[in-house]
Short mmCIF file of C-alpha atoms in Angstrom, two decimals:
data_model
loop_
_atom_site.label_atom_id
_atom_site.label_comp_id
_atom_site.label_asym_id
_atom_site.label_seq_id
_atom_site.Cartn_x
_atom_site.Cartn_y
_atom_site.Cartn_z
CA UNK A 1 8.93 -48.36 -76.93
CA UNK A 2 10.66 -48.48 -73.65
CA UNK A 3 9.84 -45.91 -70.91
CA UNK A 4 12.41 -45.08 -68.36
CA UNK A 5 10.93 -45.05 -64.83
CA UNK A 6 11.59 -42.00 -62.64
CA UNK A 7 14.49 -42.01 -60.26
CA UNK A 8 13.94 -43.19 -56.69
CA UNK A 9 12.84 -40.41 -54.41
CA UNK A 10 11.16 -38.33 -57.14
CA UNK A 11 7.39 -37.81 -57.17
CA UNK A 12 7.11 -36.80 -60.71
CA UNK A 13 8.90 -35.87 -63.87
CA UNK A 14 11.86 -33.51 -63.63
CA UNK A 15 11.27 -29.80 -64.54
CA UNK A 16 12.60 -28.70 -67.84
CA UNK A 17 15.85 -26.70 -67.17
CA UNK A 18 15.17 -24.52 -70.21
CA UNK A 19 11.69 -23.76 -69.03
CA UNK A 20 12.80 -22.96 -65.54
CA UNK A 21 15.30 -20.52 -66.81
CA UNK A 22 12.76 -18.33 -68.49
CA UNK A 23 12.71 -14.73 -67.04
CA UNK A 24 8.88 -14.87 -66.47
CA UNK A 25 9.22 -18.02 -64.32
CA UNK A 26 12.11 -16.49 -62.46
CA UNK A 27 9.99 -13.41 -61.64
CA UNK A 28 7.10 -15.54 -60.41
CA UNK A 29 9.41 -17.61 -58.29
CA UNK A 30 10.91 -14.50 -56.74
CA UNK A 31 7.41 -13.02 -56.14
CA UNK A 32 6.40 -16.07 -54.24
CA UNK A 33 9.47 -15.95 -51.95
CA UNK A 34 9.07 -15.16 -48.23
CA UNK A 35 10.89 -11.74 -48.16
CA UNK A 36 8.77 -10.48 -50.99
CA UNK A 37 5.59 -11.60 -49.30
CA UNK A 38 6.64 -9.89 -46.12
CA UNK A 39 7.50 -6.67 -48.02
CA UNK A 40 4.02 -6.73 -49.61
CA UNK A 41 2.42 -7.25 -46.25
CA UNK A 42 4.38 -4.46 -44.71
CA UNK A 43 3.43 -2.13 -47.55
CA UNK A 44 -0.27 -3.04 -47.28
CA UNK A 45 -0.09 -2.26 -43.46
CA UNK A 46 1.68 0.94 -44.02
CA UNK A 47 -0.98 2.13 -46.54
CA UNK A 48 -3.76 0.98 -44.18
CA UNK A 49 -2.23 2.94 -41.29
CA UNK A 50 -1.73 6.01 -43.48
CA UNK A 51 -5.42 5.82 -44.54
CA UNK A 52 -6.53 5.43 -40.88
CA UNK A 53 -4.43 8.37 -39.80
CA UNK A 54 -5.86 10.62 -42.54
CA UNK A 55 -9.44 9.63 -41.84
CA UNK A 56 -9.58 9.49 -38.00
CA UNK A 57 -9.58 12.98 -36.46
CA UNK A 58 -8.42 13.26 -32.87
CA UNK A 59 -10.93 14.15 -30.14
CA UNK A 60 -10.92 17.69 -28.91
CA UNK A 61 -7.98 18.28 -26.49
CA UNK A 62 -9.18 21.61 -25.15
CA UNK A 63 -9.48 25.12 -26.48
CA UNK A 64 -6.91 26.53 -28.89
CA UNK A 65 -5.97 29.23 -26.50
CA UNK A 66 -6.13 27.61 -23.04
CA UNK A 67 -4.51 30.50 -21.15
CA UNK A 68 -6.92 33.15 -22.23
CA UNK A 69 -10.29 34.25 -20.81
CA UNK A 70 -13.35 32.21 -21.82
CA UNK A 71 -14.75 34.88 -24.08
CA UNK A 72 -11.47 35.43 -25.98
CA UNK A 73 -10.91 31.65 -26.03
CA UNK A 74 -14.26 31.24 -27.75
CA UNK A 75 -14.15 33.97 -30.37
CA UNK A 76 -10.54 34.89 -31.13
CA UNK A 77 -9.72 31.73 -33.15
CA UNK A 78 -12.67 32.30 -35.45
CA UNK A 79 -11.79 35.97 -35.81
CA UNK A 80 -8.29 35.03 -36.81
CA UNK A 81 -9.65 32.49 -39.24
CA UNK A 82 -12.08 34.99 -40.74
CA UNK A 83 -9.30 37.56 -41.13
CA UNK A 84 -7.09 34.96 -42.94
CA UNK A 85 -9.93 34.05 -45.32
CA UNK A 86 -10.80 37.63 -45.93
CA UNK A 87 -7.24 38.45 -46.87
CA UNK A 88 -6.47 35.37 -48.86
CA UNK A 89 -9.64 34.84 -50.87
CA UNK A 90 -9.58 38.15 -52.95
CA UNK A 91 -5.80 37.87 -53.45
CA UNK A 92 -6.05 34.27 -54.62
CA UNK A 93 -8.81 35.16 -57.17
CA UNK A 94 -6.73 38.01 -58.42
CA UNK A 95 -3.62 35.92 -58.83
CA UNK A 96 -5.38 33.17 -60.58
CA UNK A 97 -7.12 35.33 -63.01
CA UNK A 98 -4.53 38.02 -63.79
CA UNK A 99 -1.20 36.20 -63.29
CA UNK A 100 -2.20 32.64 -64.34
CA UNK A 101 -4.93 33.75 -66.66
CA UNK A 102 -7.45 31.26 -65.39
CA UNK A 103 -11.14 31.73 -66.02
CA UNK A 104 -13.04 33.89 -63.49
CA UNK A 105 -15.59 31.29 -62.44
CA UNK A 106 -13.04 28.55 -62.11
CA UNK A 107 -10.69 30.87 -60.23
CA UNK A 108 -13.50 31.83 -57.80
CA UNK A 109 -14.35 28.23 -57.10
CA UNK A 110 -10.70 27.15 -56.60
CA UNK A 111 -9.90 30.22 -54.38
CA UNK A 112 -13.01 29.61 -52.22
CA UNK A 113 -12.19 25.95 -51.81
CA UNK A 114 -8.56 26.77 -50.93
CA UNK A 115 -9.29 29.46 -48.34
CA UNK A 116 -12.79 29.18 -46.89
CA UNK A 117 -12.03 25.88 -45.01
CA UNK A 118 -9.61 27.81 -42.76
CA UNK A 119 -12.71 28.77 -40.75
CA UNK A 120 -13.47 25.06 -40.31
CA UNK A 121 -9.84 24.31 -39.40
CA UNK A 122 -10.36 26.02 -36.00
CA UNK A 123 -12.43 23.06 -34.71
CA UNK A 124 -12.04 20.34 -37.48
CA UNK A 125 -8.58 20.84 -39.10
CA UNK A 126 -8.41 17.31 -40.65
CA UNK A 127 -11.67 17.65 -42.50
CA UNK A 128 -10.59 21.11 -43.64
CA UNK A 129 -7.24 19.63 -44.85
CA UNK A 130 -9.06 17.26 -47.11
CA UNK A 131 -10.91 20.03 -48.79
CA UNK A 132 -7.98 22.34 -49.12
CA UNK A 133 -5.67 19.54 -50.40
CA UNK A 134 -8.22 18.40 -52.95
CA UNK A 135 -8.68 22.05 -54.12
CA UNK A 136 -4.90 22.49 -54.35
CA UNK A 137 -4.53 19.35 -56.43
CA UNK A 138 -7.39 20.40 -58.72
CA UNK A 139 -5.89 23.80 -59.04
CA UNK A 140 -2.56 22.31 -59.98
CA UNK A 141 -4.23 20.31 -62.75
CA UNK A 142 -6.17 23.29 -63.95
CA UNK A 143 -3.01 25.41 -64.12
CA UNK A 144 -1.18 22.70 -66.02
CA UNK A 145 -2.95 23.91 -69.17
CA UNK A 146 -3.27 27.61 -68.35
CA UNK A 147 -1.58 30.33 -70.43
CA UNK A 148 0.03 32.18 -67.53
CA UNK A 149 1.75 29.27 -65.82
CA UNK A 150 5.08 29.70 -67.72
CA UNK A 151 7.68 31.24 -65.43
CA UNK A 152 5.47 31.11 -62.36
CA UNK A 153 5.24 28.82 -59.30
CA UNK A 154 3.62 25.45 -60.05
CA UNK A 155 1.98 23.17 -58.88
CA UNK A 156 1.37 25.35 -55.77
CA UNK A 157 0.65 29.14 -56.15
CA UNK A 158 2.12 31.55 -53.56
CA UNK A 159 -1.39 32.01 -52.04
CA UNK A 160 -1.91 28.31 -51.83
CA UNK A 161 1.37 27.87 -49.99
CA UNK A 162 0.39 30.63 -47.42
CA UNK A 163 -3.05 29.13 -46.86
CA UNK A 164 -1.68 25.62 -46.57
CA UNK A 165 0.82 26.71 -43.95
CA UNK A 166 -1.94 28.37 -41.90
CA UNK A 167 -3.81 25.17 -42.17
CA UNK A 168 -0.80 23.23 -40.93
CA UNK A 169 -0.69 25.44 -37.79
CA UNK A 170 -4.28 24.44 -36.93
CA UNK A 171 -3.59 20.81 -37.79
CA UNK A 172 -0.48 20.61 -35.64
CA UNK A 173 -2.35 22.13 -32.67
CA UNK A 174 -5.18 19.59 -32.78
CA UNK A 175 -4.22 16.33 -34.39
CA UNK A 176 -2.14 13.34 -33.34
CA UNK A 177 1.44 12.95 -34.36
CA UNK A 178 0.78 10.04 -36.74
CA UNK A 179 -1.79 12.12 -38.60
CA UNK A 180 0.65 14.99 -38.93
CA UNK A 181 3.31 12.60 -40.38
CA UNK A 182 0.77 11.21 -42.85
CA UNK A 183 -0.33 14.65 -43.98
CA UNK A 184 3.31 15.72 -44.33
CA UNK A 185 4.11 12.59 -46.49
CA UNK A 186 1.02 12.97 -48.65
CA UNK A 187 1.85 16.67 -49.28
CA UNK A 188 5.42 15.85 -50.29
CA UNK A 189 4.22 12.89 -52.49
CA UNK A 190 1.77 15.03 -54.33
CA UNK A 191 4.33 17.74 -54.97
CA UNK A 192 6.94 15.29 -56.32
CA UNK A 193 4.30 13.52 -58.41
CA UNK A 194 3.40 16.79 -60.15
CA UNK A 195 7.02 17.50 -60.72
CA UNK A 196 7.39 14.11 -62.50
CA UNK A 197 4.52 14.78 -64.92
CA UNK A 198 5.36 18.54 -65.46
CA UNK A 199 6.33 19.25 -69.08
CA UNK A 200 8.68 22.00 -67.93
CA UNK A 201 11.14 22.18 -65.02
CA UNK A 202 9.57 23.65 -61.83
CA UNK A 203 10.96 26.32 -59.54
CA UNK A 204 11.16 24.02 -56.50
CA UNK A 205 7.95 25.29 -54.75
CA UNK A 206 6.90 21.74 -53.93
CA UNK A 207 10.16 21.23 -52.08
CA UNK A 208 9.67 24.55 -50.26
CA UNK A 209 6.12 23.62 -49.28
CA UNK A 210 7.34 20.14 -48.13
CA UNK A 211 10.06 21.59 -45.93
CA UNK A 212 7.97 24.55 -44.50
CA UNK A 213 4.98 22.38 -43.81
CA UNK A 214 7.19 19.87 -41.86
CA UNK A 215 8.69 22.72 -39.79
CA UNK A 216 5.34 24.28 -39.01
CA UNK A 217 3.84 20.82 -38.09
CA UNK A 218 6.88 20.09 -35.84
CA UNK A 219 6.60 23.50 -34.02
CA UNK A 220 2.76 23.26 -33.66
CA UNK A 221 2.95 19.65 -32.42
CA UNK A 222 5.62 20.69 -29.87
CA UNK A 223 3.39 23.48 -28.57
CA UNK A 224 0.45 21.09 -28.31
CA UNK A 225 2.44 18.46 -26.48
CA UNK A 226 3.69 21.06 -24.04
CA UNK A 227 0.20 22.38 -23.41
CA UNK A 228 -1.09 18.81 -22.78
CA UNK A 229 1.74 18.11 -20.42
CA UNK A 230 0.98 21.31 -18.53
CA UNK A 231 -2.71 20.55 -18.30
CA UNK A 232 -2.08 17.03 -17.03
CA UNK A 233 0.41 18.35 -14.46
CA UNK A 234 -2.10 20.92 -13.22
CA UNK A 235 -4.70 18.24 -12.99
CA UNK A 236 -2.28 15.90 -11.11
CA UNK A 237 -1.35 18.78 -8.68
CA UNK A 238 -5.03 19.38 -8.08
CA UNK A 239 -5.65 15.78 -7.36
CA UNK A 240 -2.52 15.61 -5.19
CA UNK A 241 -3.59 18.60 -3.22
CA UNK A 242 -6.94 17.09 -2.59
CA UNK A 243 -5.44 13.83 -1.54
CA UNK A 244 -2.99 15.57 0.71
CA UNK A 245 -5.74 17.55 2.49
CA UNK A 246 -7.70 14.31 2.88
CA UNK A 247 -4.72 12.51 4.26
CA UNK A 248 -3.95 15.35 6.56
CA UNK A 249 -7.55 15.29 7.93
CA UNK A 250 -7.41 11.54 8.42
CA UNK A 251 -4.07 11.74 10.24
CA UNK A 252 -5.35 14.38 12.57
CA UNK A 253 -8.50 12.52 13.34
CA UNK A 254 -6.44 9.47 14.12
CA UNK A 255 -4.19 11.38 16.35
CA UNK A 256 -7.19 12.85 18.23
CA UNK A 257 -8.69 9.42 18.55
CA UNK A 258 -5.44 8.13 20.07
CA UNK A 259 -5.39 10.96 22.60
CA UNK A 260 -9.06 10.56 23.52
CA UNK A 261 -8.42 6.91 24.17
CA UNK A 262 -6.72 7.88 27.46
CA UNK A 263 -9.71 10.01 28.52
CA UNK A 264 -12.26 7.35 27.78
CA UNK A 265 -10.18 4.63 29.09
CA UNK A 266 -9.90 6.44 32.45
CA UNK A 267 -13.67 6.63 32.80
CA UNK A 268 -14.11 3.03 31.68
CA UNK A 269 -11.50 1.89 34.24
CA UNK A 270 -13.37 3.69 36.96
CA UNK A 271 -16.58 2.00 35.99
CA UNK A 272 -14.83 -1.35 36.03
CA UNK A 273 -13.35 -0.81 39.49
CA UNK A 274 -16.57 0.46 41.03
CA UNK A 275 -18.62 -2.41 39.57
CA UNK A 276 -16.13 -5.00 40.79
CA UNK A 277 -15.80 -3.46 44.26
CA UNK A 278 -19.55 -2.82 44.74
CA UNK A 279 -20.30 -6.20 46.38
CA UNK A 280 -17.52 -5.60 48.91
CA UNK A 281 -18.32 -1.94 49.60
CA UNK A 282 -22.06 -2.32 49.96
CA UNK A 283 -23.40 -4.86 52.46
CA UNK A 284 -26.56 -6.86 52.00
CA UNK A 285 -26.61 -6.73 48.20
CA UNK A 286 -29.02 -9.24 46.72
CA UNK A 287 -27.66 -11.89 44.36
CA UNK A 288 -29.34 -10.21 41.28
CA UNK A 289 -27.53 -6.95 42.07
CA UNK A 290 -24.21 -8.72 42.37
CA UNK A 291 -24.80 -10.29 38.97
CA UNK A 292 -25.62 -6.99 37.54
CA UNK A 293 -22.48 -5.35 38.85
CA UNK A 294 -20.46 -8.32 37.42
CA UNK A 295 -22.17 -7.82 34.05
CA UNK A 296 -21.33 -4.14 34.07
CA UNK A 297 -17.70 -4.84 34.98
CA UNK A 298 -17.44 -7.45 32.24
CA UNK A 299 -18.96 -5.06 29.72
CA UNK A 300 -16.49 -2.29 30.70
CA UNK A 301 -13.51 -4.69 30.41
CA UNK A 302 -14.71 -5.84 26.93
CA UNK A 303 -15.00 -2.24 25.89
CA UNK A 304 -11.50 -1.44 27.08
CA UNK A 305 -10.21 -4.44 25.20
CA UNK A 306 -11.88 -3.31 21.99
CA UNK A 307 -10.58 0.23 22.42
CA UNK A 308 -7.10 -1.06 22.80
CA UNK A 309 -7.43 -3.08 19.63
CA UNK A 310 -8.75 0.00 17.75
CA UNK A 311 -5.89 2.05 19.15
CA UNK A 312 -3.28 -0.42 17.94
CA UNK A 313 -4.72 0.10 14.36
CA UNK A 314 -4.81 3.85 14.68
CA UNK A 315 -1.29 4.15 16.21
CA UNK A 316 1.26 5.11 13.64
CA UNK A 317 4.79 3.84 13.40
CA UNK A 318 7.13 5.39 16.01
CA UNK A 319 4.32 6.27 18.45
CA UNK A 320 4.41 3.03 20.37
CA UNK A 321 6.33 4.81 23.12
CA UNK A 322 3.75 7.36 23.98
CA UNK A 323 3.02 6.62 27.60
CA UNK A 324 2.89 10.20 29.14
CA UNK A 325 -0.41 11.33 30.52
CA UNK A 326 -2.40 13.74 28.22
CA UNK A 327 -1.75 17.37 29.07
CA UNK A 328 -4.38 19.98 30.01
CA UNK A 329 -4.92 23.51 30.95
CA UNK A 330 -2.72 23.00 34.07
CA UNK A 331 0.34 22.80 31.72
CA UNK A 332 -0.34 26.01 29.79
CA UNK A 333 2.07 27.96 31.88
CA UNK A 334 4.91 25.52 31.07
CA UNK A 335 3.99 25.81 27.35
CA UNK A 336 4.07 29.60 27.40
CA UNK A 337 7.47 29.56 29.25
CA UNK A 338 8.80 27.23 26.54
CA UNK A 339 7.56 29.64 23.85
CA UNK A 340 9.29 32.52 25.59
CA UNK A 341 12.54 30.60 25.65
CA UNK A 342 12.11 30.08 21.88
CA UNK A 343 12.27 33.88 21.38
CA UNK A 344 8.62 34.85 21.35
CA UNK A 345 7.45 37.30 24.06
CA UNK A 346 4.33 35.63 25.15
CA UNK A 347 2.09 36.15 28.24
CA UNK A 348 -0.65 34.03 29.72
CA UNK A 349 -3.97 35.11 31.29
CA UNK A 350 -5.44 32.04 33.17
CA UNK A 351 -8.01 32.50 35.96
CA UNK A 352 -7.63 30.34 38.98
CA UNK A 353 -11.28 29.42 39.38
CA UNK A 354 -12.14 27.61 36.25
CA UNK A 355 -13.80 24.84 38.06
CA UNK A 356 -14.24 21.31 36.62
CA UNK A 357 -13.40 21.13 33.00
CA UNK A 358 -14.23 17.93 31.04
CA UNK A 359 -11.17 16.05 30.04
CA UNK A 360 -11.90 16.18 26.35
CA UNK A 361 -12.37 20.01 26.60
CA UNK A 362 -9.19 20.32 28.78
CA UNK A 363 -7.09 18.32 26.23
CA UNK A 364 -8.60 20.18 23.22
CA UNK A 365 -7.94 23.67 24.73
CA UNK A 366 -4.28 22.67 25.44
CA UNK A 367 -3.70 21.39 21.94
CA UNK A 368 -5.27 24.53 20.33
CA UNK A 369 -2.99 26.77 22.33
CA UNK A 370 0.02 24.51 21.64
CA UNK A 371 -0.57 24.46 17.87
CA UNK A 372 -1.20 28.27 17.79
CA UNK A 373 2.07 29.04 19.70
CA UNK A 374 4.04 26.65 17.58
CA UNK A 375 2.91 28.40 14.45
CA UNK A 376 3.82 31.80 16.00
CA UNK A 377 7.35 30.51 16.55
CA UNK A 378 7.52 29.17 12.94
CA UNK A 379 5.81 31.95 11.01
CA UNK A 380 5.92 35.03 13.20
CA UNK A 381 9.28 35.00 15.01
CA UNK A 382 9.58 37.71 17.72
CA UNK A 383 5.93 38.64 17.56
CA UNK A 384 4.26 39.73 20.86
CA UNK A 385 1.67 37.05 21.78
CA UNK A 386 -1.10 36.88 24.28
CA UNK A 387 -2.86 33.79 25.43
CA UNK A 388 -6.19 34.21 27.29
CA UNK A 389 -8.37 31.43 28.86
CA UNK A 390 -11.64 32.18 30.48
CA UNK A 391 -14.97 30.49 31.39
CA UNK A 392 -18.46 31.87 31.33
CA UNK A 393 -21.96 31.02 30.16
CA UNK A 394 -21.19 27.31 30.24
CA UNK A 395 -18.23 27.68 27.73
CA UNK A 396 -14.53 27.79 27.93
CA UNK A 397 -13.00 30.53 25.70
CA UNK A 398 -9.46 30.20 24.37
CA UNK A 399 -7.89 33.19 22.63
CA UNK A 400 -4.39 33.41 21.10
CA UNK A 401 -3.44 36.69 19.48
CA UNK A 402 -0.07 37.63 18.02
CA UNK A 403 1.35 40.78 16.55
CA UNK A 404 3.38 41.19 13.31
CA UNK A 405 6.68 39.40 13.03
CA UNK A 406 9.75 41.26 14.20
CA UNK A 407 12.32 38.91 12.68
CA UNK A 408 12.82 37.58 9.10
CA UNK A 409 11.23 34.26 8.42
CA UNK A 410 13.57 31.29 7.69
CA UNK A 411 13.05 29.59 4.40
CA UNK A 412 12.82 26.33 6.19
CA UNK A 413 9.58 27.39 7.68
CA UNK A 414 7.97 28.60 4.51
CA UNK A 415 5.81 25.49 4.10
CA UNK A 416 3.99 23.10 6.34
CA UNK A 417 2.01 19.85 6.36
CA UNK A 418 -1.32 21.52 6.93
CA UNK A 419 -2.04 19.95 10.32
CA UNK A 420 -2.43 23.15 12.34
CA UNK A 421 -5.82 24.52 11.35
CA UNK A 422 -7.13 20.96 10.56
CA UNK A 423 -6.37 19.84 14.10
CA UNK A 424 -8.02 22.98 15.60
CA UNK A 425 -11.20 22.45 13.49
CA UNK A 426 -11.38 18.81 14.40
CA UNK A 427 -10.97 19.40 18.13
CA UNK A 428 -13.58 22.05 18.15
CA UNK A 429 -15.87 19.93 16.16
CA UNK A 430 -15.28 17.05 18.66
CA UNK A 431 -16.51 19.13 21.59
CA UNK A 432 -19.26 20.87 19.65
CA UNK A 433 -17.68 24.39 19.97
CA UNK A 434 -16.85 27.16 17.52
CA UNK A 435 -13.58 28.39 15.97
CA UNK A 436 -12.83 31.82 14.54
CA UNK A 437 -9.38 32.45 12.93
CA UNK A 438 -8.12 35.25 10.66
CA UNK A 439 -5.57 37.99 10.18
CA UNK A 440 -5.57 41.30 12.07
CA UNK A 441 -5.33 44.77 10.60
CA UNK A 442 -1.92 45.40 12.21
CA UNK A 443 -0.42 42.29 10.50
CA UNK A 444 -1.01 39.88 13.32
CA UNK A 445 -3.26 36.90 13.60
CA UNK A 446 -5.97 35.61 15.95
CA UNK A 447 -7.19 32.23 16.95
CA UNK A 448 -10.42 32.15 19.10
CA UNK A 449 -12.01 28.98 20.22
CA UNK A 450 -15.29 28.56 22.30
CA UNK A 451 -15.71 25.13 23.81
CA UNK A 452 -18.77 24.04 25.82
CA UNK A 453 -18.21 22.86 29.33
CA UNK A 454 -21.19 20.56 29.31
CA UNK A 455 -21.18 17.41 27.12
CA UNK A 456 -22.75 17.90 23.73
CA UNK A 457 -23.19 15.63 20.77
CA UNK A 458 -20.84 16.56 18.00
CA UNK A 459 -22.78 17.75 14.92
CA UNK A 460 -22.46 16.13 11.54
CA UNK A 461 -20.61 19.24 10.20
CA UNK A 462 -18.19 21.58 11.96
CA UNK A 463 -20.30 24.32 13.65
CA UNK A 464 -19.45 27.86 13.70
CA UNK A 465 -16.17 27.57 11.98
CA UNK A 466 -16.51 31.06 10.67
CA UNK A 467 -13.39 32.78 9.37
CA UNK A 468 -11.55 29.47 9.19
CA UNK A 469 -11.44 29.12 5.52
CA UNK A 470 -7.98 28.48 3.98
CA UNK A 471 -7.89 31.98 2.56
CA UNK A 472 -8.35 33.65 5.95
CA UNK A 473 -6.56 31.14 8.25
CA UNK A 474 -3.78 30.37 5.88
CA UNK A 475 -2.69 33.91 4.92
CA UNK A 476 -0.40 36.51 6.42
CA UNK A 477 0.70 40.06 5.62
CA UNK A 478 3.96 40.88 3.89
CA UNK A 479 5.91 40.16 7.03
CA UNK A 480 4.97 36.56 8.06
CA UNK A 481 2.64 36.56 11.04
CA UNK A 482 0.24 33.71 11.25
CA UNK A 483 -0.92 32.00 14.38
CA UNK A 484 -2.16 28.65 13.00
CA UNK A 485 -1.53 29.66 9.40
CA UNK A 486 1.18 29.22 6.90
CA UNK A 487 3.50 31.97 5.84
CA UNK A 488 2.63 33.84 2.73
CA UNK A 489 3.40 37.15 1.09
CA UNK A 490 -0.09 38.62 0.78
CA UNK A 491 -3.10 38.74 3.09
CA UNK A 492 -5.47 37.34 0.56
CA UNK A 493 -3.32 34.53 -0.66
CA UNK A 494 -4.95 31.11 -0.35
CA UNK A 495 -2.62 28.42 0.94
CA UNK A 496 -2.80 25.16 2.81
CA UNK A 497 -2.91 25.15 6.62
CA UNK A 498 0.30 24.85 8.36
CA UNK A 499 1.83 22.02 10.36
CA UNK A 500 0.54 21.08 13.79
CA UNK A 501 3.14 21.14 16.51
CA UNK A 502 3.46 17.61 17.79
CA UNK A 503 5.53 18.76 20.81
CA UNK A 504 5.98 21.92 22.74
CA UNK A 505 8.19 24.43 20.85
CA UNK A 506 11.76 24.53 22.10
#
């Protein structure tokens, strides 16, 4: 017998065309194709995601009633849940026993399982849904063979629909969106599955529950999302306000450091000149003394160089052209005259015999008066203002008092950067003095600073800043009047400090 060898390029015998055309083989071949495998994989992943969503409750996102008081927030949800259970439980038992003619014991168990978990839904709605959904399914199976089901709602009873919708409210306010979608799909699938196995046509209650539960979940999820956005926005505003206050403080300290550079640089320059000229001014100096003076001069020059490097870091953009000498009490009269030209009737009381005032105190006193007057121009236009400067008991006293505003406040001046009071506190802290600010009974405002005329070490915390809290210093009566404060509409309103005047008011 002669055997015909296989054709070239074939590894084995050819498949039987008749066998390959069998339906079973065709189905197996189609099942092994790539699109079918991808569809099976996608179905498995969808079922896995559905199971994860239904078994992974979301962490607590805050109280159910975030805008209420703590006591109401704690007890009101439980009271509402107790009221719902108290109303639904007896009605459900009555409907199951009298209308659907279900046994009393079984009706009591089903009614309890369908309504009691509403109390748990206040804090754990997903776990409560599992109990209620299982009880509803078991109730539908029990009602399938009951005598009173004919002509009545099935598979869900009216009381089950009401309780389920209440549960959907709790679920939508607590759980993630994917969990809500999974619950909604499982609810619809269960209802349509019962409709398929029902021996009699239903009344469409499963469609009604499917639609209503979707609407309730959508509305509750929208409210939950809105509440979360509002909470995050409030947290971000709090963080931004704290960062703004911190930035304002750092900016004001940098500005004070730049101004004090001139004061310290003057003294260091004097030391350098005196040390360099000492060998020429004093005859007969020994060689060791000349070396000591040279060392002092070199140290002073090095200190000046380091101060200039530090100043270049602290100097902000646009301030490179600041070359004018730092002002002092001698320029207060010009400052008050500029304020009068700006429309504020101001007067100055400045004694002639103040004596020697340290440069740091001199500069700080001028800046305090400048910031106070600038804020009067901004926030209390037309208010009568009095500036008093005096010395006694080793301290320099600066007092700026303004009356109520006589002109309406412009909307452009309704807010500030918060530099005014911050600058005053930092300057007072620098000199070791005290600051007292606050509103007056007549609607005006007062700024009182007491600066020591003898050098003192600045304390670790601002001393004596009594009355300089944001609530006192940043508030004003119904007519804006705030020296060193921002304009507000009530004396007790807490606001941020106002802007510091960088230049004399025009």
